[in-house]
Short mmCIF file of C-alpha atoms in Angstrom, two decimals:
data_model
loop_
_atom_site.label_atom_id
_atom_site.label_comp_id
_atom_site.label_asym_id
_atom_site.label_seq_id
_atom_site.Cartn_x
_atom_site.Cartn_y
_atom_site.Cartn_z
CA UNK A 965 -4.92 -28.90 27.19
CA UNK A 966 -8.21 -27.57 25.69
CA UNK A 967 -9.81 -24.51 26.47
CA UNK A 968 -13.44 -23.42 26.15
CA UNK A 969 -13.02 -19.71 24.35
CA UNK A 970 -14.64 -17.05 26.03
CA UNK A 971 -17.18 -16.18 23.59
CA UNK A 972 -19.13 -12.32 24.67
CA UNK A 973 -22.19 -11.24 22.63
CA UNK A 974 -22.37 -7.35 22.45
CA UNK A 975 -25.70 -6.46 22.29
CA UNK A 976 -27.07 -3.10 20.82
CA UNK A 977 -26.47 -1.63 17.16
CA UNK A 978 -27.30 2.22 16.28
CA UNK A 979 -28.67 3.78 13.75
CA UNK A 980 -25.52 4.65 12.56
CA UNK A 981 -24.58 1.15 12.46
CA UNK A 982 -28.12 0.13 10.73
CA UNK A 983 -27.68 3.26 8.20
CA UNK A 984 -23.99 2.42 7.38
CA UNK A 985 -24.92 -1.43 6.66
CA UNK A 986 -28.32 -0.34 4.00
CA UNK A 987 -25.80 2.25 2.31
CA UNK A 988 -23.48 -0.93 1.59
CA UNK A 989 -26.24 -3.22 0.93
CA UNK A 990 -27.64 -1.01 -1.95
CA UNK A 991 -24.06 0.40 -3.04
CA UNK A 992 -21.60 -1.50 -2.78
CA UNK A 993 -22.93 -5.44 -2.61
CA UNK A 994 -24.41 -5.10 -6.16
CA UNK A 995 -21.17 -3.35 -7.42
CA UNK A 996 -18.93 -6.40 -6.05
CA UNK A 997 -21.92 -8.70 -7.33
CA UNK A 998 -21.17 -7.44 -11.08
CA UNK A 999 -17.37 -6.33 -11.16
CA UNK A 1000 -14.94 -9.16 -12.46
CA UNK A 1001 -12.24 -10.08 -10.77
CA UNK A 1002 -10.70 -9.52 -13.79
CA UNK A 1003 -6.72 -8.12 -14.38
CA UNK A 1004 -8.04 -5.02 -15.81
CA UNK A 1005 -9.86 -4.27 -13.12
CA UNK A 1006 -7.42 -5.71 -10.49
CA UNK A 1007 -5.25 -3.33 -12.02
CA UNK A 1008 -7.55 -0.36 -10.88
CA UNK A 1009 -7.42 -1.59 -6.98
CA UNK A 1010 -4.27 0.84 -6.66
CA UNK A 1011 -7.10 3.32 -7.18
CA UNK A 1012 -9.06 3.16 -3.45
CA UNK A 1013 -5.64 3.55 -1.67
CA UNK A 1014 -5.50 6.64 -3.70
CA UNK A 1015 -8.97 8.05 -3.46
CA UNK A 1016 -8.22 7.61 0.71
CA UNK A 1017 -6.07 10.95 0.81
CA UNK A 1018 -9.37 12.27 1.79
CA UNK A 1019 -9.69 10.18 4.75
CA UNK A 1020 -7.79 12.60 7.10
CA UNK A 1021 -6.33 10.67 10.53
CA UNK A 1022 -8.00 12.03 14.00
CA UNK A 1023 -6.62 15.39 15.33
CA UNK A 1024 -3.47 15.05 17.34
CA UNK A 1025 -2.31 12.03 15.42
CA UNK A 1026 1.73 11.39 14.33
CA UNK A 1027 2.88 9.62 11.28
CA UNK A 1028 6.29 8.61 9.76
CA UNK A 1029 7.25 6.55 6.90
CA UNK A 1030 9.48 3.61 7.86
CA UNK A 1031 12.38 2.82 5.09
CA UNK A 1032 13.90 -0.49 4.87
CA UNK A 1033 11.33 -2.90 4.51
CA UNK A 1034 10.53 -4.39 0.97
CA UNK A 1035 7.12 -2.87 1.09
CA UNK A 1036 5.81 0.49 2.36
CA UNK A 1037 5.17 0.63 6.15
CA UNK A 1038 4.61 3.85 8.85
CA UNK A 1039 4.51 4.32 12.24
CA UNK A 1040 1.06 5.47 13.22
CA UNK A 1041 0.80 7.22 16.66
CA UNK A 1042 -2.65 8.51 18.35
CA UNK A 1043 -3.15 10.99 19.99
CA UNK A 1044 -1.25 11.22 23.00
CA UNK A 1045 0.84 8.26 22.80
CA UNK A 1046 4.13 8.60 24.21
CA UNK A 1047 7.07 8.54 21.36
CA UNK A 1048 8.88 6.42 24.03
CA UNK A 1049 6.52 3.42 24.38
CA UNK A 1050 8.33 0.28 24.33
CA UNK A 1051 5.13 -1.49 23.31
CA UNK A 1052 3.31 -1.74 19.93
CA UNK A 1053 0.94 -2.86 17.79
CA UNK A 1054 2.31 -4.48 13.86
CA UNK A 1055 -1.10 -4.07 12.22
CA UNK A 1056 -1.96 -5.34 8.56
CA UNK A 1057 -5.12 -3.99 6.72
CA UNK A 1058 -7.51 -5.57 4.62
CA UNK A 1059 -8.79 -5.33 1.41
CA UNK A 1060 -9.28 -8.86 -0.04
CA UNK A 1061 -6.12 -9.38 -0.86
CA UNK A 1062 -6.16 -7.05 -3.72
CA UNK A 1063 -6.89 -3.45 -2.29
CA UNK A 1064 -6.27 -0.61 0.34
CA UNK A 1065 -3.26 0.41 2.14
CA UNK A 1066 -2.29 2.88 4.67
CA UNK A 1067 -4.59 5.73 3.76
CA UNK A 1068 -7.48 3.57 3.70
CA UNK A 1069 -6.79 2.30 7.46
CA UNK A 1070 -4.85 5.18 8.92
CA UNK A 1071 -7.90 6.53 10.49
CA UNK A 1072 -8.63 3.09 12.29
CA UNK A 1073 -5.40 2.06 13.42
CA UNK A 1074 -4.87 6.08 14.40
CA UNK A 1075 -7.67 5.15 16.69
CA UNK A 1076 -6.68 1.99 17.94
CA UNK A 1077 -3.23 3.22 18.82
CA UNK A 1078 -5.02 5.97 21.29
CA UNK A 1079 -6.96 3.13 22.35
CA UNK A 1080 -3.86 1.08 23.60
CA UNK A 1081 -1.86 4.05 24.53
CA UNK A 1082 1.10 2.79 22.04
CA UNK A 1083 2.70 3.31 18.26
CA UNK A 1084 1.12 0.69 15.72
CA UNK A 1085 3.42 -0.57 12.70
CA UNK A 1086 1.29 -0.19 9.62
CA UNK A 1087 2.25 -2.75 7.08
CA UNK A 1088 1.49 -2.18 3.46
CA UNK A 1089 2.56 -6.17 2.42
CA UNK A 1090 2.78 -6.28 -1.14
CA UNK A 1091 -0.54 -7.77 -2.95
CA UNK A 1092 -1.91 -10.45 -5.26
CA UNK A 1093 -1.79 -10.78 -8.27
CA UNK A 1094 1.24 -8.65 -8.65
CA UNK A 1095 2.79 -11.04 -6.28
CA UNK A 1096 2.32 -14.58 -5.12
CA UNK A 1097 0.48 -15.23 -1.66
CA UNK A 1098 4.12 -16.34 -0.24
CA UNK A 1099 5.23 -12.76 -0.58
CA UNK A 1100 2.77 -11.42 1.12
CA UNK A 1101 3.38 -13.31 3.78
CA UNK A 1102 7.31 -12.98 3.88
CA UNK A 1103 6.50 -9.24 3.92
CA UNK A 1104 4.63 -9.41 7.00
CA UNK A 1105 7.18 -11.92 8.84
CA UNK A 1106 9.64 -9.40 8.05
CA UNK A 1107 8.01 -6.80 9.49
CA UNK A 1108 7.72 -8.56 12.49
CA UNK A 1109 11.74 -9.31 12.90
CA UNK A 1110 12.46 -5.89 11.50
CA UNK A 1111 10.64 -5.20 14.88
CA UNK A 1112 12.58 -7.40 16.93
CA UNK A 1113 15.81 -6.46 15.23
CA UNK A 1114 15.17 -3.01 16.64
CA UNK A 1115 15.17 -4.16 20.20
CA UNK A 1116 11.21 -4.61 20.77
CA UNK A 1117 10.50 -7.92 22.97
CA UNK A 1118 8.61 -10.20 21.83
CA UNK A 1119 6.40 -9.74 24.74
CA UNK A 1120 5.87 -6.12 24.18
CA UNK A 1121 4.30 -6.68 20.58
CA UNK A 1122 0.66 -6.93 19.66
CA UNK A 1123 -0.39 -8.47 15.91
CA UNK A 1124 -3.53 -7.10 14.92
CA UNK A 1125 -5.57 -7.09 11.17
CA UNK A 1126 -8.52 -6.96 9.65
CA UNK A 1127 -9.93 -9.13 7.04
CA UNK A 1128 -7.35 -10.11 4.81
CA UNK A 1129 -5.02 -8.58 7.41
CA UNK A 1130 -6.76 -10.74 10.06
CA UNK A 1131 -5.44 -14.02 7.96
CA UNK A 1132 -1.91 -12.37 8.02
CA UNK A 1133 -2.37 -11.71 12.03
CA UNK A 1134 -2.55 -15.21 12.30
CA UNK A 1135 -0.29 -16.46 9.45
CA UNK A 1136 2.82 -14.09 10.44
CA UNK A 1137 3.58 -15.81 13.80
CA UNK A 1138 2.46 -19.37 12.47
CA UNK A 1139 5.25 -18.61 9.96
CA UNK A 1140 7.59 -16.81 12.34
CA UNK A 1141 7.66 -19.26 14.84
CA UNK A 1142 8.52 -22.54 12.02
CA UNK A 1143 11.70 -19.60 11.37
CA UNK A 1144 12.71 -19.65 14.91
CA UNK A 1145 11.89 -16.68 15.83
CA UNK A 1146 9.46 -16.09 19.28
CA UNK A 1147 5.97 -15.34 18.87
CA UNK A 1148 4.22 -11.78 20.17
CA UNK A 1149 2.09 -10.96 23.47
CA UNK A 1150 -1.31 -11.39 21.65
CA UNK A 1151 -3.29 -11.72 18.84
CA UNK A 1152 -6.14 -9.36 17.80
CA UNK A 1153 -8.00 -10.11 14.44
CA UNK A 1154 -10.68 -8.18 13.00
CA UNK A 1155 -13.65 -10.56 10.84
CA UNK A 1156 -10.58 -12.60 9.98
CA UNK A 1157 -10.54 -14.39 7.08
CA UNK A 1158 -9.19 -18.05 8.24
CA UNK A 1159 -11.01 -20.81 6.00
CA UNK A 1160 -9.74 -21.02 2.09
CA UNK A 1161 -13.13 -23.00 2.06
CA UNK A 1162 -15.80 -20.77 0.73
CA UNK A 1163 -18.31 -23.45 0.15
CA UNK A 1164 -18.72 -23.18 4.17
CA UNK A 1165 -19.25 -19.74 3.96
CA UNK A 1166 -21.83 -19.70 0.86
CA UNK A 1167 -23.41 -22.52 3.05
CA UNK A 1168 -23.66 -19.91 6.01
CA UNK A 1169 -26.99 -18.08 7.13
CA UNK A 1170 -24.94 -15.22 7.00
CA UNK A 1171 -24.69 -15.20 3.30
CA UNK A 1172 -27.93 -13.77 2.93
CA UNK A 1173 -27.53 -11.33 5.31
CA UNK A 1174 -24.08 -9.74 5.07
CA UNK A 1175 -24.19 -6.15 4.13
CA UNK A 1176 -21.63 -5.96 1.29
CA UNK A 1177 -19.94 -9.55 0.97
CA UNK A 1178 -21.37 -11.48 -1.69
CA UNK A 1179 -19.63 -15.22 -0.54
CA UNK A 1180 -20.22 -16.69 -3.74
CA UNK A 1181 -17.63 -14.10 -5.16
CA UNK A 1182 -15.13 -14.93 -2.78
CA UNK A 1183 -14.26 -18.33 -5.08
CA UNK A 1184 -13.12 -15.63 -7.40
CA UNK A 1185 -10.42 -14.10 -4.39
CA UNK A 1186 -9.36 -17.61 -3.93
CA UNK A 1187 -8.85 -18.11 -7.57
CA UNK A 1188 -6.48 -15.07 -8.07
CA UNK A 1189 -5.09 -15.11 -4.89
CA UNK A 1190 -4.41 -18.77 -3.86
CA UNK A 1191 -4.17 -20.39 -7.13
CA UNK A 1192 -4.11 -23.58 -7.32
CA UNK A 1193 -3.70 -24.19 -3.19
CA UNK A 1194 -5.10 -27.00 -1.88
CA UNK A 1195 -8.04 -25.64 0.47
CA UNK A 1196 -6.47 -27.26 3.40
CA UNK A 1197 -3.00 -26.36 3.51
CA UNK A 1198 -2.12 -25.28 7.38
CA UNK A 1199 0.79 -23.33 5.75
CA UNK A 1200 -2.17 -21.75 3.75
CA UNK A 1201 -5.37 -21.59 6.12
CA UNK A 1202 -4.85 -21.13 9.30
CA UNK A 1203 -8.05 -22.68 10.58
CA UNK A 1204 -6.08 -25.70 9.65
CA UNK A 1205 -2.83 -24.77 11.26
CA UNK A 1206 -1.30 -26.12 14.31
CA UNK A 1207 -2.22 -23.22 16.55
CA UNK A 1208 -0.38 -24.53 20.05
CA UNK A 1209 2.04 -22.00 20.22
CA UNK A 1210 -0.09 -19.08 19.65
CA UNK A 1211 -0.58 -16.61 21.93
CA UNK A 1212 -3.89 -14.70 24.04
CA UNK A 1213 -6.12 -13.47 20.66
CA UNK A 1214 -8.66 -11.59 20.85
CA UNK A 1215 -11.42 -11.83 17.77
CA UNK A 1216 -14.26 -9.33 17.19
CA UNK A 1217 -16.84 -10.18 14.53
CA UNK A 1218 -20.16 -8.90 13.30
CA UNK A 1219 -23.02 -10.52 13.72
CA UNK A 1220 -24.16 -10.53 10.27
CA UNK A 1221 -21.36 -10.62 8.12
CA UNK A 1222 -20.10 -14.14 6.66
CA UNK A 1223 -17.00 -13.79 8.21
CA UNK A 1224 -18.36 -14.90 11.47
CA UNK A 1225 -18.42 -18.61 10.29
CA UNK A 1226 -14.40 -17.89 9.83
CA UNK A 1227 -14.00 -16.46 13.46
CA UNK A 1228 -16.41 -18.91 15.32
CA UNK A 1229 -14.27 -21.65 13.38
CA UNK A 1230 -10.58 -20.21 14.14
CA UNK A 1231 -11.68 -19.89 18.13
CA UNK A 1232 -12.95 -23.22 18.40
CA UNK A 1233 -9.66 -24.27 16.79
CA UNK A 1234 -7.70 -21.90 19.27
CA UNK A 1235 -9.36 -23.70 21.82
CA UNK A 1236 -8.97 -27.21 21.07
CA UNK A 1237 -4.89 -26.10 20.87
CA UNK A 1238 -5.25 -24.70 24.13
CA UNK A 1239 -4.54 -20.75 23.00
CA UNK A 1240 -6.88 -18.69 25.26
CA UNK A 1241 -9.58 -16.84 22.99
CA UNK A 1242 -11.99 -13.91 23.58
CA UNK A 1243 -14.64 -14.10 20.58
CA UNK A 1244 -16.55 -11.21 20.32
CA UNK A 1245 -19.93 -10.95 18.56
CA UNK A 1246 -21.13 -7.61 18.02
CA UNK A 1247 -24.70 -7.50 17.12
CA UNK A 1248 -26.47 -6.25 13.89
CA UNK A 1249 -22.77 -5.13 12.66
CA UNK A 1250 -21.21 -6.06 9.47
CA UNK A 1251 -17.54 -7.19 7.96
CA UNK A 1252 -14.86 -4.87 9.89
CA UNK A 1253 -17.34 -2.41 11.18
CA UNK A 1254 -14.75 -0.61 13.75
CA UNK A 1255 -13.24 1.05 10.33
CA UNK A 1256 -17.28 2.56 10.43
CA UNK A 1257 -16.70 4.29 14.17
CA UNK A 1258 -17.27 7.11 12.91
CA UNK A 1259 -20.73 6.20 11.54
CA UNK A 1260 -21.03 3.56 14.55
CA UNK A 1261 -20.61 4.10 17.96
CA UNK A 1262 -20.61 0.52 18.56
CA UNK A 1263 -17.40 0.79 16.57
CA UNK A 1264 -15.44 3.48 18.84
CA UNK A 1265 -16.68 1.04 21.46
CA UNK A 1266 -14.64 -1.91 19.97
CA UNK A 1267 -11.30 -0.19 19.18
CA UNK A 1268 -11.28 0.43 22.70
CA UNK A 1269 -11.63 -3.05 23.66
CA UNK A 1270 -9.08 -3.86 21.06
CA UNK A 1271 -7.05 -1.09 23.05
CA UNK A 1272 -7.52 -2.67 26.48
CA UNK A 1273 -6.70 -6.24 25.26
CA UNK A 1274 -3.34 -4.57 23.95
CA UNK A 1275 -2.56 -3.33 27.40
CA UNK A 1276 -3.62 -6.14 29.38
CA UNK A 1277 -1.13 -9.07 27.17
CA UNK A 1278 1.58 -6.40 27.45
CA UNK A 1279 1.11 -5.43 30.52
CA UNK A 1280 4.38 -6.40 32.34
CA UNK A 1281 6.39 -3.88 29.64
CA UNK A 1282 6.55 -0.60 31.67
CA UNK A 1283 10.14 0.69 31.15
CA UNK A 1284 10.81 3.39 28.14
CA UNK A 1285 12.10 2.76 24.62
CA UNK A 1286 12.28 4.97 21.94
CA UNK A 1287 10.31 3.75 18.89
#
């Protein structure tokens, strides 16, 4: 049966917010507008994860490398949370397919893990071009039964992302659950990307208004990325997919970016299938603005609704487990 999502405007944006979004508009927009996605330059994308060593994770925070995957992955723990939480969060960053890693989001998911009061997975899934879009997405499904292989309950695990990492949020169970395998507690996704279709995005108001994604360029990510997909593959674009079995999700978007055409789209979807949906709009912020916080207050205020989400979908998990 259909559900009408539960769609919350957040009203208020800072000057931090307003100062962060004109340093992107006059920095890095016109760098994105010239750069080709070329596999020189692709080449260089290694470079940002790199540069990130100088984003140091809040005080009190606890990281270990996890072996055994086929890509890199760590435990991130905030501050505070208990070692012996038998809940968790399997989060995958973004980057546009092509960048960042676990430097670049360690600070933000450090955060959101304090937030929920529980150990996040960090997944570094292998990228495109190096690899096809199918590996990607195997990576993240494996982190997700490498989870459940180590005695975590399906019910006791969150999948969260941003951007890119919102798509594989969505994708991971889509593609776990047509395995066999039983989908998490919840869903949170950061100005997912959901819709392969850019044309509706260049058509978008947003387009003129987003702070640092140029949509036009974004025919150049699909290019590289999903070459020669057809635009409305559900095994490809998850606006597209059937979402029945998916769990509570939680989306939080900025109201100016041109992702928000992607997350109004995916909730209405989620609630034609009948998934409940909370779609957040937070005003006069741009494309993942919670990885910001510390510029934007409005930011620290949406990890910790990401946080309480996390709680309440795994909320009847209350016995100890070592992570």
């Amino acid at each position: 049966m259909a559900v009408t999502p539960a769609v919350e405007v957040r009203a208020g944006c800072g000057r931090g917010a307003r100062a962060a979004a004109l340093l992107m508009r006059w920095t890095l927009r016109p760098l994105i507008v010239r750069l080709p996605w070329s596999p020189p330059l692709l080449r260089l994308a290694p470079l940002l994860e790199a540069a990130a060593v100088l984003m140091v994770a809040p005080r009190g925070t606890r990281v270990a490398r996890v072996p055994g995957l086929a890509c890199a992955a760590e435990w991130v723990r905030g501050a505070g949370v208990p070692r012996d939480s038998r809940r968790v969060i399997l989060y995958f960053h973004g980057g546009g397919f092509v960048a960042c890693g676990l430097r670049t989001h360690r600070r933000m998911i450090a955060r959101i893990s304090g937030a929920a009061g529980m150990p996040a997975l960090s997944v570094a899934y292998r990228m495109q071009p190096r690899v096809p879009i199918a590996t990607s997405v195997r990576d993240c499904v494996d982190a997700y039964r490498w989870l459940l292989d180590q005695g975590y309950e399906p019910g006791d695990i969150v999948i969260a992302g941003d951007s890119a990492g919102g798509y594989f949020s969505f994708m991971t169970p889509l593609h776990a659950m047509r395995e066999g395998l039983p989908g998490p507690a919840g869903i949170a996704a950061l100005s997912p990307f959901t819709d392969l279709d850019i044309d509706v995005k260049v058509a978008h108001a947003n387009a003129a208004t987003d702070p640092f994604i140029p949509a036009p360029r974004m025919r150049d990510m699909i290019r590289v990325c999903f070459p020669g997909a057809e635009l409305t593959d559900p095994w490809l674009s998850p606006v597209h997919a059937d979402l029945g079995g998916l769990p509570p999700t939680l989306i939080q978007v900025g109201s100016l970016e041109v992702m928000r055409v992607d997350a109004e789209s995916m909730a209405a979807r989620l609630g034609a299938a009948g998934v409940p949906c909370t779609l957040q709009i937070w005003e006069g912020q741009m494309h993942v603005f919670q990885i910001f916080a510390d510029l934007s207050r409005e930011g620290l205020a949406a990890i910790q609704e990401i946080g309480a989400f996390a709680r309440r979908v795994t909320a009847r998990s209350d016995r100890p487990r070592a992570a």
